[in-house]
Amino acid sequence: MNEKTAKSVSKFLSLVLRHSPETIGLKLDENGWADVEELIIKCNNRGSQNQMTAEILDYVVENNDKKRFAFSEDKTKIRASQGHSISVELHLAEVQPSEFLYHGTVSKFLDNIKKEGLQKMSRQHVHLSQEKETATKVGSRRGIPLILTIRSGEMHKDGFKFYLSENNVWLTDEVPVKYIEF
């Protein structure tokens, strides 16, 4: 499979597994899992030139650089690892973060962040990165990246909860301004 096709499939899976399963009439369970067979059938019924197969799903899950998707142990179910704008329960355990985490953004959001901190907006959590390089990649998707340093250790000591997704994205409900280094 070429990278262009893999990227296209990944974007489509992000849409139906994170945001709008109804686009193809897919049903997710309360934990965000979709039946693989149903997903393949629903994808192939939408009239696209490119047919979905188990092999294509395998390739995208295994080769996605951000590990956005995961299979159940028996590979009969698939879900997005994080980033949902629909309500799902990922059953993530609370984890103590390192002293600092990072958030990639762009300048057009800076004034609002300085007023309100980082908010989850339409998603279930605010996404943070362990490394500056990852935050830079995230921020660069929308332009010239700005990297914010989050005093996550201090937040945790003050009672904020942190979770680590299956694909190593740090998640929290919000980051108040006082914990952000601009």
C-alpha positions as CSV (number, residue, x, y, z in Angstrom):
1,M,0.0,0.0,0.0
2,N,1.4,3.4,-0.8
3,E,1.6,6.2,1.8
4,K,-1.0,8.4,0.1
5,T,-3.6,5.6,0.3
6,A,-2.6,4.8,3.9
7,K,-2.9,8.5,4.9
8,S,-6.3,8.7,3.2
9,V,-7.6,5.5,5.0
10,S,-6.2,6.9,8.3
11,K,-8.0,10.2,7.9
12,F,-11.3,8.3,7.1
13,L,-10.8,6.0,10.1
14,S,-10.2,9.1,12.3
15,L,-13.5,10.5,11.1
16,V,-15.6,7.4,11.7
17,L,-13.8,6.1,14.9
18,R,-13.3,9.4,16.7
19,H,-15.9,11.8,15.5
20,S,-18.8,10.7,13.2
21,P,-19.4,6.9,13.1
22,E,-22.9,7.8,11.7
23,T,-21.2,8.9,8.5
24,I,-21.3,5.3,7.4
25,G,-23.9,4.0,9.9
26,L,-21.3,2.4,12.1
27,K,-22.1,1.7,15.7
28,L,-19.4,2.0,18.4
29,D,-19.8,0.5,21.8
30,E,-19.5,2.6,25.0
31,N,-15.7,2.1,24.9
32,G,-15.3,3.3,21.4
33,W,-14.9,-0.2,19.8
34,A,-16.3,-1.0,16.4
35,D,-16.7,-4.5,15.0
36,V,-14.0,-5.0,12.3
37,E,-16.3,-6.9,9.9
38,E,-19.1,-4.3,10.2
39,L,-16.5,-1.5,9.6
40,I,-15.3,-3.2,6.4
41,I,-18.8,-3.8,5.1
42,K,-20.0,-0.2,5.9
43,C,-16.9,1.3,4.3
44,N,-17.4,-0.8,1.2
45,N,-21.1,0.1,1.0
46,R,-20.3,3.8,0.8
47,G,-19.5,3.6,-2.9
48,S,-15.8,4.5,-2.8
49,Q,-13.4,3.3,-5.5
50,N,-11.0,1.9,-2.8
51,Q,-12.4,-1.1,-1.1
52,M,-11.6,-1.7,2.6
53,T,-10.1,-5.0,3.6
54,A,-8.7,-6.6,6.8
55,E,-5.2,-6.3,5.2
56,I,-5.6,-2.5,4.7
57,L,-6.8,-2.1,8.3
58,D,-3.8,-4.2,9.6
59,Y,-1.4,-2.0,7.6
60,V,-2.9,1.3,8.8
61,V,-3.0,0.2,12.5
62,E,0.5,-1.1,12.4
63,N,2.1,1.6,10.4
64,N,0.4,4.8,11.5
65,D,3.2,7.0,12.9
66,K,1.0,8.2,15.7
67,K,-0.5,4.8,16.5
68,R,-3.9,6.4,16.4
69,F,-5.8,3.1,16.2
70,A,-5.7,-0.2,18.1
71,F,-7.2,-3.7,17.6
72,S,-8.7,-5.8,20.4
73,E,-6.5,-8.8,21.3
74,D,-8.5,-11.1,19.0
75,K,-8.5,-8.4,16.2
76,T,-12.3,-8.5,15.9
77,K,-12.7,-4.9,17.1
78,I,-10.9,-1.7,16.4
79,R,-11.0,1.8,18.0
80,A,-9.2,5.1,18.0
81,S,-6.7,5.3,20.8
82,Q,-7.7,8.9,21.8
83,G,-8.9,12.2,20.3
84,H,-12.6,11.5,20.4
85,S,-15.2,14.2,20.1
86,I,-17.9,11.7,20.8
87,S,-18.4,10.3,24.3
88,V,-16.5,7.0,24.8
89,E,-15.0,5.5,28.0
90,L,-11.4,4.4,27.3
91,H,-10.8,3.2,30.8
92,L,-7.5,4.9,31.1
93,A,-5.8,4.7,34.5
94,E,-4.6,7.8,36.2
95,V,-0.9,8.2,35.8
96,Q,1.6,10.6,37.5
97,P,3.1,12.7,34.7
98,S,6.7,13.9,34.4
99,E,7.5,17.4,35.8
100,F,6.9,19.0,32.3
101,L,4.8,18.1,29.3
102,Y,4.4,20.1,26.1
103,H,1.6,21.4,23.9
104,G,2.0,22.4,20.3
105,T,-0.2,25.2,18.9
106,V,0.0,28.2,16.6
107,S,0.0,32.0,17.3
108,K,-3.7,32.6,16.3
109,F,-4.7,30.6,19.5
110,L,-2.3,32.2,21.9
111,D,-4.4,35.2,23.1
112,N,-7.3,32.8,24.0
113,I,-4.9,30.4,25.7
114,K,-3.4,33.3,27.8
115,K,-6.9,34.2,28.9
116,E,-8.5,30.7,29.4
117,G,-5.6,28.2,29.5
118,L,-5.9,25.0,27.4
119,Q,-9.4,23.7,27.1
120,K,-10.5,20.4,25.6
121,M,-13.0,22.2,23.4
122,S,-14.9,19.5,21.4
123,R,-12.7,16.7,22.5
124,Q,-12.8,14.6,25.6
125,H,-9.3,15.8,26.8
126,V,-6.5,18.3,26.3
127,H,-3.7,16.5,24.5
128,L,-0.1,16.9,25.7
129,S,3.2,15.4,24.6
130,Q,6.2,14.0,26.5
131,E,8.7,15.4,24.0
132,K,9.0,18.9,22.4
133,E,9.6,17.2,19.0
134,T,6.1,15.6,19.1
135,A,4.5,18.9,20.2
136,T,6.3,20.6,17.3
137,K,4.8,18.1,14.8
138,V,1.3,18.7,16.3
139,G,1.6,22.5,16.2
140,S,3.0,22.5,12.6
141,R,-0.2,20.9,11.3
142,R,-1.8,24.4,11.4
143,G,1.2,26.6,10.7
144,I,4.4,27.8,12.4
145,P,4.4,25.9,15.7
146,L,4.6,27.4,19.2
147,I,5.5,25.1,22.0
148,L,4.0,25.6,25.4
149,T,5.7,24.0,28.4
150,I,3.2,22.7,30.9
151,R,4.1,22.4,34.6
152,S,2.4,19.0,34.8
153,G,4.2,17.9,37.9
154,E,2.9,20.9,39.8
155,M,-0.6,20.4,38.3
156,H,-0.7,16.8,39.5
157,K,0.4,17.8,43.0
158,D,-2.5,20.3,42.9
159,G,-5.0,17.5,42.2
160,F,-5.3,17.5,38.4
161,K,-5.6,14.1,36.9
162,F,-3.5,12.8,34.0
163,Y,-3.9,9.8,31.8
164,L,-1.7,8.2,29.2
165,S,-3.4,6.9,26.1
166,E,-2.4,3.6,24.4
167,N,-0.4,5.7,21.8
168,N,1.5,7.7,24.5
169,V,-0.5,10.9,24.3
170,W,-0.9,12.6,27.7
171,L,-4.5,13.6,28.5
172,T,-6.0,15.9,31.1
173,D,-9.3,17.8,31.4
174,E,-7.8,21.3,31.2
175,V,-4.6,23.3,31.8
176,P,-5.2,26.5,33.7
177,V,-3.0,29.5,32.6
178,K,-0.9,29.5,35.8
179,Y,0.6,26.1,34.8
180,I,1.6,27.2,31.3
181,E,5.0,28.7,30.3
182,F,4.7,30.7,27.2
